[in-house]
PDB file of C-alpha atoms in Angstrom:
ATOM      1  CA  UNK A   1      -9.100  39.660 -10.383  1.00  0.00           C
ATOM      2  CA  UNK A   2      -7.371  36.398 -11.141  1.00  0.00           C
ATOM      3  CA  UNK A   3      -8.578  33.239  -9.489  1.00  0.00           C
ATOM      4  CA  UNK A   4      -6.044  30.653  -8.567  1.00  0.00           C
ATOM      5  CA  UNK A   5      -6.592  27.103  -9.852  1.00  0.00           C
ATOM      6  CA  UNK A   6      -5.063  25.678  -6.705  1.00  0.00           C
ATOM      7  CA  UNK A   7      -5.918  22.093  -5.899  1.00  0.00           C
ATOM      8  CA  UNK A   8      -7.081  21.600  -2.342  1.00  0.00           C
ATOM      9  CA  UNK A   9      -5.458  18.963  -0.182  1.00  0.00           C
ATOM     10  CA  UNK A  10      -7.960  16.224   0.788  1.00  0.00           C
ATOM     11  CA  UNK A  11      -8.953  15.879   4.396  1.00  0.00           C
ATOM     12  CA  UNK A  12      -7.051  13.246   6.385  1.00  0.00           C
ATOM     13  CA  UNK A  13     -10.092  10.980   6.713  1.00  0.00           C
ATOM     14  CA  UNK A  14     -10.656  11.088   2.935  1.00  0.00           C
ATOM     15  CA  UNK A  15      -6.991  10.366   2.296  1.00  0.00           C
ATOM     16  CA  UNK A  16      -7.070   7.407   4.722  1.00  0.00           C
ATOM     17  CA  UNK A  17     -10.245   6.037   3.130  1.00  0.00           C
ATOM     18  CA  UNK A  18      -8.729   6.306  -0.357  1.00  0.00           C
ATOM     19  CA  UNK A  19      -5.561   4.522   0.795  1.00  0.00           C
ATOM     20  CA  UNK A  20      -7.590   1.765   2.449  1.00  0.00           C
ATOM     21  CA  UNK A  21      -9.718   1.256  -0.665  1.00  0.00           C
ATOM     22  CA  UNK A  22      -6.658   1.066  -2.929  1.00  0.00           C
ATOM     23  CA  UNK A  23      -5.031  -1.513  -0.659  1.00  0.00           C
ATOM     24  CA  UNK A  24      -8.259  -3.517  -0.372  1.00  0.00           C
ATOM     25  CA  UNK A  25      -8.801  -3.620  -4.150  1.00  0.00           C
ATOM     26  CA  UNK A  26      -5.196  -4.717  -4.664  1.00  0.00           C
ATOM     27  CA  UNK A  27      -5.657  -7.482  -2.068  1.00  0.00           C
ATOM     28  CA  UNK A  28      -8.901  -8.665  -3.696  1.00  0.00           C
ATOM     29  CA  UNK A  29      -7.217  -8.722  -7.104  1.00  0.00           C
ATOM     30  CA  UNK A  30      -4.311 -10.829  -5.817  1.00  0.00           C
ATOM     31  CA  UNK A  31      -6.587 -13.504  -4.299  1.00  0.00           C
ATOM     32  CA  UNK A  32      -8.980 -13.545  -7.252  1.00  0.00           C
ATOM     33  CA  UNK A  33      -8.913 -16.627  -9.493  1.00  0.00           C
ATOM     34  CA  UNK A  34     -10.789 -17.553 -12.646  1.00  0.00           C
ATOM     35  CA  UNK A  35     -13.099 -19.776 -10.596  1.00  0.00           C
ATOM     36  CA  UNK A  36     -13.614 -17.391  -7.694  1.00  0.00           C
ATOM     37  CA  UNK A  37     -14.206 -13.698  -8.318  1.00  0.00           C
ATOM     38  CA  UNK A  38     -14.645 -11.060  -5.662  1.00  0.00           C
ATOM     39  CA  UNK A  39     -18.230  -9.906  -5.281  1.00  0.00           C
ATOM     40  CA  UNK A  40     -18.036  -6.171  -5.862  1.00  0.00           C
ATOM     41  CA  UNK A  41     -20.261  -3.498  -7.323  1.00  0.00           C
ATOM     42  CA  UNK A  42     -19.514  -2.823 -10.981  1.00  0.00           C
ATOM     43  CA  UNK A  43     -17.788   0.534 -10.409  1.00  0.00           C
ATOM     44  CA  UNK A  44     -15.385  -1.002  -7.878  1.00  0.00           C
ATOM     45  CA  UNK A  45     -14.637  -3.980 -10.165  1.00  0.00           C
ATOM     46  CA  UNK A  46     -13.810  -1.590 -13.026  1.00  0.00           C
ATOM     47  CA  UNK A  47     -11.597   0.450 -10.737  1.00  0.00           C
ATOM     48  CA  UNK A  48      -9.845  -2.698  -9.474  1.00  0.00           C
ATOM     49  CA  UNK A  49      -9.201  -3.974 -12.994  1.00  0.00           C
ATOM     50  CA  UNK A  50      -7.801  -0.620 -14.113  1.00  0.00           C
ATOM     51  CA  UNK A  51      -5.471  -0.298 -11.146  1.00  0.00           C
ATOM     52  CA  UNK A  52      -3.949  -3.761 -11.182  1.00  0.00           C
ATOM     53  CA  UNK A  53      -3.843  -6.839 -13.326  1.00  0.00           C
ATOM     54  CA  UNK A  54      -2.381 -10.323 -13.216  1.00  0.00           C
ATOM     55  CA  UNK A  55       0.108 -11.469 -15.798  1.00  0.00           C
ATOM     56  CA  UNK A  56       1.429  -9.380 -18.630  1.00  0.00           C
ATOM     57  CA  UNK A  57      -0.928  -7.652 -21.001  1.00  0.00           C
ATOM     58  CA  UNK A  58       0.063  -5.788 -24.102  1.00  0.00           C
ATOM     59  CA  UNK A  59      -1.905  -4.112 -26.841  1.00  0.00           C
ATOM     60  CA  UNK A  60      -0.652  -2.904 -30.191  1.00  0.00           C
ATOM     61  CA  UNK A  61      -2.678   0.123 -31.150  1.00  0.00           C
ATOM     62  CA  UNK A  62      -1.061   0.899 -34.470  1.00  0.00           C
ATOM     63  CA  UNK A  63       1.918   0.351 -36.684  1.00  0.00           C
ATOM     64  CA  UNK A  64       3.884   2.470 -39.084  1.00  0.00           C
ATOM     65  CA  UNK A  65       6.879   1.930 -41.292  1.00  0.00           C
ATOM     66  CA  UNK A  66       9.030   4.008 -43.526  1.00  0.00           C
ATOM     67  CA  UNK A  67       9.916   2.387 -46.832  1.00  0.00           C
ATOM     68  CA  UNK A  68      11.386   3.548 -50.093  1.00  0.00           C
ATOM     69  CA  UNK A  69       8.863   4.258 -52.850  1.00  0.00           C
ATOM     70  CA  UNK A  70       8.580   1.736 -55.663  1.00  0.00           C
ATOM     71  CA  UNK A  71       6.196   0.674 -58.400  1.00  0.00           C
ATOM     72  CA  UNK A  72       6.074  -3.014 -57.576  1.00  0.00           C
ATOM     73  CA  UNK A  73       7.241  -5.743 -55.234  1.00  0.00           C
ATOM     74  CA  UNK A  74      10.006  -6.882 -57.596  1.00  0.00           C
ATOM     75  CA  UNK A  75      11.832  -3.583 -57.285  1.00  0.00           C
ATOM     76  CA  UNK A  76      10.893  -2.960 -53.626  1.00  0.00           C
ATOM     77  CA  UNK A  77      11.906  -6.287 -52.071  1.00  0.00           C
ATOM     78  CA  UNK A  78      15.655  -6.172 -52.903  1.00  0.00           C
ATOM     79  CA  UNK A  79      15.825  -2.636 -51.488  1.00  0.00           C
ATOM     80  CA  UNK A  80      14.012  -3.662 -48.277  1.00  0.00           C
ATOM     81  CA  UNK A  81      16.255  -6.645 -47.568  1.00  0.00           C
TER      82      UNK A  81
END
């Protein structure tokens, strides 16, 4: 027999609690400053910082380029420019 990998819908009270927690963490993040941080357990602080952030953050994880083969910079540079 095949078993269905169906995801169960959360109970209404669990859904309401999850919504409240998301809204509360977003509120705490918006009022947080460098001088004053919200006092939260570590797991909630990590969750808050993953869900929302202030400002713009960007990370470059890698770079790649496609260039013509050459034996030295003297022959490569004119072809690259």
